Amino acid sequence: MNLSTILFEAHSGLRYLVILVLVLALLKLLIGLVGGQRWSRLDHNLGVATPLLITIQWLLGIVLWAVAPAAWFLNRGSVNFAEHAGTMTLAVAAAHIGWSRAKRSATDGAKFRTAFIGFLIAGLLVALGVARITGVM
């Protein structure tokens, strides 16, 4: 097993944790927003974990892209990697911007709304990037 394979397996496996935390964060933020709840420690922890995990996933992908030879990717029958990297970079930016703006919001409702919008955009971009790289779209 070479470094490219190890990085690929780590990148492929971590996506499930990223998706799980992203879905949990979105559900909790939506419940908080619709229910008029107070901002809690759980909301804060999910807000920290979501962009952090997306960023770690993105970094694994960038290292994989830098380390693996181009032929290694082509043998997997995948689409344009620049497109995938660009989409995921936008997802990282959306998650970080959403969380950064939510932390500075004055009210609990604004925190829930801002984080939800940022994480929703990030989630849609992640879904698009994964769908394109796996050949679903």
mmCIF file with all atom_site columns, C-alpha atoms in Angstrom:
data_model
loop_
_atom_site.group_PDB
_atom_site.id
_atom_site.type_symbol
_atom_site.label_atom_id
_atom_site.label_alt_id
_atom_site.label_comp_id
_atom_site.label_asym_id
_atom_site.label_entity_id
_atom_site.label_seq_id
_atom_site.pdbx_PDB_ins_code
_atom_site.Cartn_x
_atom_site.Cartn_y
_atom_site.Cartn_z
_atom_site.occupancy
_atom_site.B_iso_or_equiv
_atom_site.pdbx_formal_charge
_atom_site.auth_seq_id
_atom_site.auth_comp_id
_atom_site.auth_asym_id
_atom_site.auth_atom_id
_atom_site.pdbx_PDB_model_num
ATOM 1   C CA . MET A 1 1   ? 0.000   0.000  0.000   1.00 0.00 ? 1   MET A CA 1
ATOM 2   C CA . ASN A 1 2   ? 1.548   3.298  -1.089  1.00 0.00 ? 2   ASN A CA 1
ATOM 3   C CA . LEU A 1 3   ? 1.056   6.854  0.202   1.00 0.00 ? 3   LEU A CA 1
ATOM 4   C CA . SER A 1 4   ? -1.431  7.746  -2.536  1.00 0.00 ? 4   SER A CA 1
ATOM 5   C CA . THR A 1 5   ? -3.664  4.827  -1.606  1.00 0.00 ? 5   THR A CA 1
ATOM 6   C CA . ILE A 1 6   ? -3.483  5.630  2.121   1.00 0.00 ? 6   ILE A CA 1
ATOM 7   C CA . LEU A 1 7   ? -4.381  9.275  1.491   1.00 0.00 ? 7   LEU A CA 1
ATOM 8   C CA . PHE A 1 8   ? -7.180  8.274  -0.881  1.00 0.00 ? 8   PHE A CA 1
ATOM 9   C CA . GLU A 1 9   ? -8.688  5.874  1.671   1.00 0.00 ? 9   GLU A CA 1
ATOM 10  C CA . ALA A 1 10  ? -8.414  8.492  4.451   1.00 0.00 ? 10  ALA A CA 1
ATOM 11  C CA . HIS A 1 11  ? -10.003 11.127 2.214   1.00 0.00 ? 11  HIS A CA 1
ATOM 12  C CA . SER A 1 12  ? -12.771 8.723  1.168   1.00 0.00 ? 12  SER A CA 1
ATOM 13  C CA . GLY A 1 13  ? -13.472 7.575  4.714   1.00 0.00 ? 13  GLY A CA 1
ATOM 14  C CA . LEU A 1 14  ? -13.463 11.008 6.350   1.00 0.00 ? 14  LEU A CA 1
ATOM 15  C CA . ARG A 1 15  ? -16.208 12.186 4.020   1.00 0.00 ? 15  ARG A CA 1
ATOM 16  C CA . TYR A 1 16  ? -18.764 10.189 6.006   1.00 0.00 ? 16  TYR A CA 1
ATOM 17  C CA . LEU A 1 17  ? -17.795 11.969 9.227   1.00 0.00 ? 17  LEU A CA 1
ATOM 18  C CA . VAL A 1 18  ? -17.907 15.330 7.439   1.00 0.00 ? 18  VAL A CA 1
ATOM 19  C CA . ILE A 1 19  ? -21.385 14.593 6.079   1.00 0.00 ? 19  ILE A CA 1
ATOM 20  C CA . LEU A 1 20  ? -22.613 13.331 9.470   1.00 0.00 ? 20  LEU A CA 1
ATOM 21  C CA . VAL A 1 21  ? -21.407 16.412 11.366  1.00 0.00 ? 21  VAL A CA 1
ATOM 22  C CA . LEU A 1 22  ? -22.672 18.741 8.639   1.00 0.00 ? 22  LEU A CA 1
ATOM 23  C CA . VAL A 1 23  ? -26.150 17.166 8.692   1.00 0.00 ? 23  VAL A CA 1
ATOM 24  C CA . LEU A 1 24  ? -26.251 17.220 12.510  1.00 0.00 ? 24  LEU A CA 1
ATOM 25  C CA . ALA A 1 25  ? -25.200 20.869 12.551  1.00 0.00 ? 25  ALA A CA 1
ATOM 26  C CA . LEU A 1 26  ? -27.801 21.827 9.958   1.00 0.00 ? 26  LEU A CA 1
ATOM 27  C CA . LEU A 1 27  ? -30.568 20.006 11.822  1.00 0.00 ? 27  LEU A CA 1
ATOM 28  C CA . LYS A 1 28  ? -29.599 21.534 15.168  1.00 0.00 ? 28  LYS A CA 1
ATOM 29  C CA . LEU A 1 29  ? -29.327 25.015 13.655  1.00 0.00 ? 29  LEU A CA 1
ATOM 30  C CA . LEU A 1 30  ? -32.707 24.669 11.946  1.00 0.00 ? 30  LEU A CA 1
ATOM 31  C CA . ILE A 1 31  ? -34.342 23.450 15.173  1.00 0.00 ? 31  ILE A CA 1
ATOM 32  C CA . GLY A 1 32  ? -32.782 26.361 17.037  1.00 0.00 ? 32  GLY A CA 1
ATOM 33  C CA . LEU A 1 33  ? -33.899 28.853 14.424  1.00 0.00 ? 33  LEU A CA 1
ATOM 34  C CA . VAL A 1 34  ? -37.469 27.596 14.034  1.00 0.00 ? 34  VAL A CA 1
ATOM 35  C CA . GLY A 1 35  ? -37.905 26.901 17.743  1.00 0.00 ? 35  GLY A CA 1
ATOM 36  C CA . GLY A 1 36  ? -36.519 30.252 18.887  1.00 0.00 ? 36  GLY A CA 1
ATOM 37  C CA . GLN A 1 37  ? -33.985 28.519 21.109  1.00 0.00 ? 37  GLN A CA 1
ATOM 38  C CA . ARG A 1 38  ? -31.065 30.072 22.921  1.00 0.00 ? 38  ARG A CA 1
ATOM 39  C CA . TRP A 1 39  ? -27.566 29.559 21.489  1.00 0.00 ? 39  TRP A CA 1
ATOM 40  C CA . SER A 1 40  ? -26.035 26.665 23.435  1.00 0.00 ? 40  SER A CA 1
ATOM 41  C CA . ARG A 1 41  ? -22.647 25.059 23.970  1.00 0.00 ? 41  ARG A CA 1
ATOM 42  C CA . LEU A 1 42  ? -23.713 22.265 21.569  1.00 0.00 ? 42  LEU A CA 1
ATOM 43  C CA . ASP A 1 43  ? -24.457 24.858 18.879  1.00 0.00 ? 43  ASP A CA 1
ATOM 44  C CA . HIS A 1 44  ? -21.037 26.375 19.440  1.00 0.00 ? 44  HIS A CA 1
ATOM 45  C CA . ASN A 1 45  ? -19.274 22.982 19.352  1.00 0.00 ? 45  ASN A CA 1
ATOM 46  C CA . LEU A 1 46  ? -21.044 21.960 16.132  1.00 0.00 ? 46  LEU A CA 1
ATOM 47  C CA . GLY A 1 47  ? -20.183 25.365 14.702  1.00 0.00 ? 47  GLY A CA 1
ATOM 48  C CA . VAL A 1 48  ? -16.507 24.795 15.450  1.00 0.00 ? 48  VAL A CA 1
ATOM 49  C CA . ALA A 1 49  ? -16.455 21.152 14.325  1.00 0.00 ? 49  ALA A CA 1
ATOM 50  C CA . THR A 1 50  ? -18.169 21.651 10.958  1.00 0.00 ? 50  THR A CA 1
ATOM 51  C CA . PRO A 1 51  ? -15.688 24.016 9.271   1.00 0.00 ? 51  PRO A CA 1
ATOM 52  C CA . LEU A 1 52  ? -12.800 22.233 11.000  1.00 0.00 ? 52  LEU A CA 1
ATOM 53  C CA . LEU A 1 53  ? -13.732 18.824 9.572   1.00 0.00 ? 53  LEU A CA 1
ATOM 54  C CA . ILE A 1 54  ? -14.454 20.258 6.127   1.00 0.00 ? 54  ILE A CA 1
ATOM 55  C CA . THR A 1 55  ? -11.040 21.930 6.176   1.00 0.00 ? 55  THR A CA 1
ATOM 56  C CA . ILE A 1 56  ? -9.235  18.744 7.248   1.00 0.00 ? 56  ILE A CA 1
ATOM 57  C CA . GLN A 1 57  ? -11.004 16.882 4.437   1.00 0.00 ? 57  GLN A CA 1
ATOM 58  C CA . TRP A 1 58  ? -9.998  19.615 1.988   1.00 0.00 ? 58  TRP A CA 1
ATOM 59  C CA . LEU A 1 59  ? -6.362  19.490 3.150   1.00 0.00 ? 59  LEU A CA 1
ATOM 60  C CA . LEU A 1 60  ? -6.269  15.706 2.729   1.00 0.00 ? 60  LEU A CA 1
ATOM 61  C CA . GLY A 1 61  ? -7.571  16.169 -0.808  1.00 0.00 ? 61  GLY A CA 1
ATOM 62  C CA . ILE A 1 62  ? -4.966  18.832 -1.618  1.00 0.00 ? 62  ILE A CA 1
ATOM 63  C CA . VAL A 1 63  ? -2.143  16.647 -0.258  1.00 0.00 ? 63  VAL A CA 1
ATOM 64  C CA . LEU A 1 64  ? -3.496  13.679 -2.228  1.00 0.00 ? 64  LEU A CA 1
ATOM 65  C CA . TRP A 1 65  ? -3.636  15.826 -5.352  1.00 0.00 ? 65  TRP A CA 1
ATOM 66  C CA . ALA A 1 66  ? -0.036  16.980 -4.813  1.00 0.00 ? 66  ALA A CA 1
ATOM 67  C CA . VAL A 1 67  ? 1.424   13.568 -3.953  1.00 0.00 ? 67  VAL A CA 1
ATOM 68  C CA . ALA A 1 68  ? -0.337  11.209 -6.353  1.00 0.00 ? 68  ALA A CA 1
ATOM 69  C CA . PRO A 1 69  ? 0.722   11.076 -9.986  1.00 0.00 ? 69  PRO A CA 1
ATOM 70  C CA . ALA A 1 70  ? -1.863  12.167 -12.548 1.00 0.00 ? 70  ALA A CA 1
ATOM 71  C CA . ALA A 1 71  ? -2.053  8.639  -13.994 1.00 0.00 ? 71  ALA A CA 1
ATOM 72  C CA . TRP A 1 72  ? -3.152  7.351  -10.573 1.00 0.00 ? 72  TRP A CA 1
ATOM 73  C CA . PHE A 1 73  ? -6.258  9.545  -10.749 1.00 0.00 ? 73  PHE A CA 1
ATOM 74  C CA . LEU A 1 74  ? -6.974  8.707  -14.372 1.00 0.00 ? 74  LEU A CA 1
ATOM 75  C CA . ASN A 1 75  ? -7.025  4.987  -13.546 1.00 0.00 ? 75  ASN A CA 1
ATOM 76  C CA . ARG A 1 76  ? -9.959  5.667  -11.246 1.00 0.00 ? 76  ARG A CA 1
ATOM 77  C CA . GLY A 1 77  ? -12.057 7.134  -14.084 1.00 0.00 ? 77  GLY A CA 1
ATOM 78  C CA . SER A 1 78  ? -12.764 10.409 -12.285 1.00 0.00 ? 78  SER A CA 1
ATOM 79  C CA . VAL A 1 79  ? -13.721 13.789 -13.700 1.00 0.00 ? 79  VAL A CA 1
ATOM 80  C CA . ASN A 1 80  ? -11.780 17.025 -13.747 1.00 0.00 ? 80  ASN A CA 1
ATOM 81  C CA . PHE A 1 81  ? -9.880  17.385 -10.465 1.00 0.00 ? 81  PHE A CA 1
ATOM 82  C CA . ALA A 1 82  ? -9.542  21.139 -10.798 1.00 0.00 ? 82  ALA A CA 1
ATOM 83  C CA . GLU A 1 83  ? -13.346 21.335 -10.781 1.00 0.00 ? 83  GLU A CA 1
ATOM 84  C CA . HIS A 1 84  ? -13.551 19.145 -7.674  1.00 0.00 ? 84  HIS A CA 1
ATOM 85  C CA . ALA A 1 85  ? -10.834 21.105 -5.875  1.00 0.00 ? 85  ALA A CA 1
ATOM 86  C CA . GLY A 1 86  ? -12.475 24.405 -6.790  1.00 0.00 ? 86  GLY A CA 1
ATOM 87  C CA . THR A 1 87  ? -15.908 23.298 -5.616  1.00 0.00 ? 87  THR A CA 1
ATOM 88  C CA . MET A 1 88  ? -14.504 22.029 -2.326  1.00 0.00 ? 88  MET A CA 1
ATOM 89  C CA . THR A 1 89  ? -12.495 25.210 -1.820  1.00 0.00 ? 89  THR A CA 1
ATOM 90  C CA . LEU A 1 90  ? -15.724 27.181 -2.135  1.00 0.00 ? 90  LEU A CA 1
ATOM 91  C CA . ALA A 1 91  ? -17.365 24.798 0.381   1.00 0.00 ? 91  ALA A CA 1
ATOM 92  C CA . VAL A 1 92  ? -14.556 25.435 2.877   1.00 0.00 ? 92  VAL A CA 1
ATOM 93  C CA . ALA A 1 93  ? -14.919 29.182 2.376   1.00 0.00 ? 93  ALA A CA 1
ATOM 94  C CA . ALA A 1 94  ? -18.704 29.049 2.845   1.00 0.00 ? 94  ALA A CA 1
ATOM 95  C CA . ALA A 1 95  ? -18.396 27.054 6.071   1.00 0.00 ? 95  ALA A CA 1
ATOM 96  C CA . HIS A 1 96  ? -15.767 29.391 7.510   1.00 0.00 ? 96  HIS A CA 1
ATOM 97  C CA . ILE A 1 97  ? -17.553 32.572 6.454   1.00 0.00 ? 97  ILE A CA 1
ATOM 98  C CA . GLY A 1 98  ? -20.861 31.298 7.821   1.00 0.00 ? 98  GLY A CA 1
ATOM 99  C CA . TRP A 1 99  ? -19.315 30.348 11.155  1.00 0.00 ? 99  TRP A CA 1
ATOM 100 C CA . SER A 1 100 ? -17.242 33.523 11.428  1.00 0.00 ? 100 SER A CA 1
ATOM 101 C CA . ARG A 1 101 ? -20.254 35.728 10.794  1.00 0.00 ? 101 ARG A CA 1
ATOM 102 C CA . ALA A 1 102 ? -22.467 33.670 13.121  1.00 0.00 ? 102 ALA A CA 1
ATOM 103 C CA . LYS A 1 103 ? -20.042 34.084 16.016  1.00 0.00 ? 103 LYS A CA 1
ATOM 104 C CA . ARG A 1 104 ? -20.232 37.867 15.640  1.00 0.00 ? 104 ARG A CA 1
ATOM 105 C CA . SER A 1 105 ? -24.023 38.014 15.363  1.00 0.00 ? 105 SER A CA 1
ATOM 106 C CA . ALA A 1 106 ? -25.737 39.964 18.146  1.00 0.00 ? 106 ALA A CA 1
ATOM 107 C CA . THR A 1 107 ? -28.766 37.742 18.734  1.00 0.00 ? 107 THR A CA 1
ATOM 108 C CA . ASP A 1 108 ? -29.275 34.000 19.048  1.00 0.00 ? 108 ASP A CA 1
ATOM 109 C CA . GLY A 1 109 ? -31.689 34.017 16.102  1.00 0.00 ? 109 GLY A CA 1
ATOM 110 C CA . ALA A 1 110 ? -29.120 35.751 13.917  1.00 0.00 ? 110 ALA A CA 1
ATOM 111 C CA . LYS A 1 111 ? -26.469 33.226 14.959  1.00 0.00 ? 111 LYS A CA 1
ATOM 112 C CA . PHE A 1 112 ? -28.709 30.301 14.018  1.00 0.00 ? 112 PHE A CA 1
ATOM 113 C CA . ARG A 1 113 ? -29.738 31.884 10.700  1.00 0.00 ? 113 ARG A CA 1
ATOM 114 C CA . THR A 1 114 ? -26.233 32.932 9.655   1.00 0.00 ? 114 THR A CA 1
ATOM 115 C CA . ALA A 1 115 ? -24.591 29.625 10.548  1.00 0.00 ? 115 ALA A CA 1
ATOM 116 C CA . PHE A 1 116 ? -27.424 27.674 8.902   1.00 0.00 ? 116 PHE A CA 1
ATOM 117 C CA . ILE A 1 117 ? -27.095 29.600 5.630   1.00 0.00 ? 117 ILE A CA 1
ATOM 118 C CA . GLY A 1 118 ? -23.301 29.259 5.555   1.00 0.00 ? 118 GLY A CA 1
ATOM 119 C CA . PHE A 1 119 ? -23.359 25.552 6.380   1.00 0.00 ? 119 PHE A CA 1
ATOM 120 C CA . LEU A 1 120 ? -26.210 24.911 3.927   1.00 0.00 ? 120 LEU A CA 1
ATOM 121 C CA . ILE A 1 121 ? -24.219 26.515 1.112   1.00 0.00 ? 121 ILE A CA 1
ATOM 122 C CA . ALA A 1 122 ? -21.160 24.495 2.159   1.00 0.00 ? 122 ALA A CA 1
ATOM 123 C CA . GLY A 1 123 ? -23.242 21.302 2.250   1.00 0.00 ? 123 GLY A CA 1
ATOM 124 C CA . LEU A 1 124 ? -24.689 21.888 -1.204  1.00 0.00 ? 124 LEU A CA 1
ATOM 125 C CA . LEU A 1 125 ? -21.209 22.532 -2.589  1.00 0.00 ? 125 LEU A CA 1
ATOM 126 C CA . VAL A 1 126 ? -19.868 19.375 -0.914  1.00 0.00 ? 126 VAL A CA 1
ATOM 127 C CA . ALA A 1 127 ? -22.775 17.376 -2.380  1.00 0.00 ? 127 ALA A CA 1
ATOM 128 C CA . LEU A 1 128 ? -22.099 18.814 -5.825  1.00 0.00 ? 128 LEU A CA 1
ATOM 129 C CA . GLY A 1 129 ? -18.362 18.125 -5.571  1.00 0.00 ? 129 GLY A CA 1
ATOM 130 C CA . VAL A 1 130 ? -18.878 14.551 -4.412  1.00 0.00 ? 130 VAL A CA 1
ATOM 131 C CA . ALA A 1 131 ? -21.552 13.911 -7.052  1.00 0.00 ? 131 ALA A CA 1
ATOM 132 C CA . ARG A 1 132 ? -19.265 15.193 -9.809  1.00 0.00 ? 132 ARG A CA 1
ATOM 133 C CA . ILE A 1 133 ? -16.157 13.300 -8.688  1.00 0.00 ? 133 ILE A CA 1
ATOM 134 C CA . THR A 1 134 ? -18.048 10.026 -8.222  1.00 0.00 ? 134 THR A CA 1
ATOM 135 C CA . GLY A 1 135 ? -19.787 10.333 -11.585 1.00 0.00 ? 135 GLY A CA 1
ATOM 136 C CA . VAL A 1 136 ? -23.323 10.685 -10.203 1.00 0.00 ? 136 VAL A CA 1
ATOM 137 C CA . MET A 1 137 ? -23.734 13.969 -12.120 1.00 0.00 ? 137 MET A CA 1
#
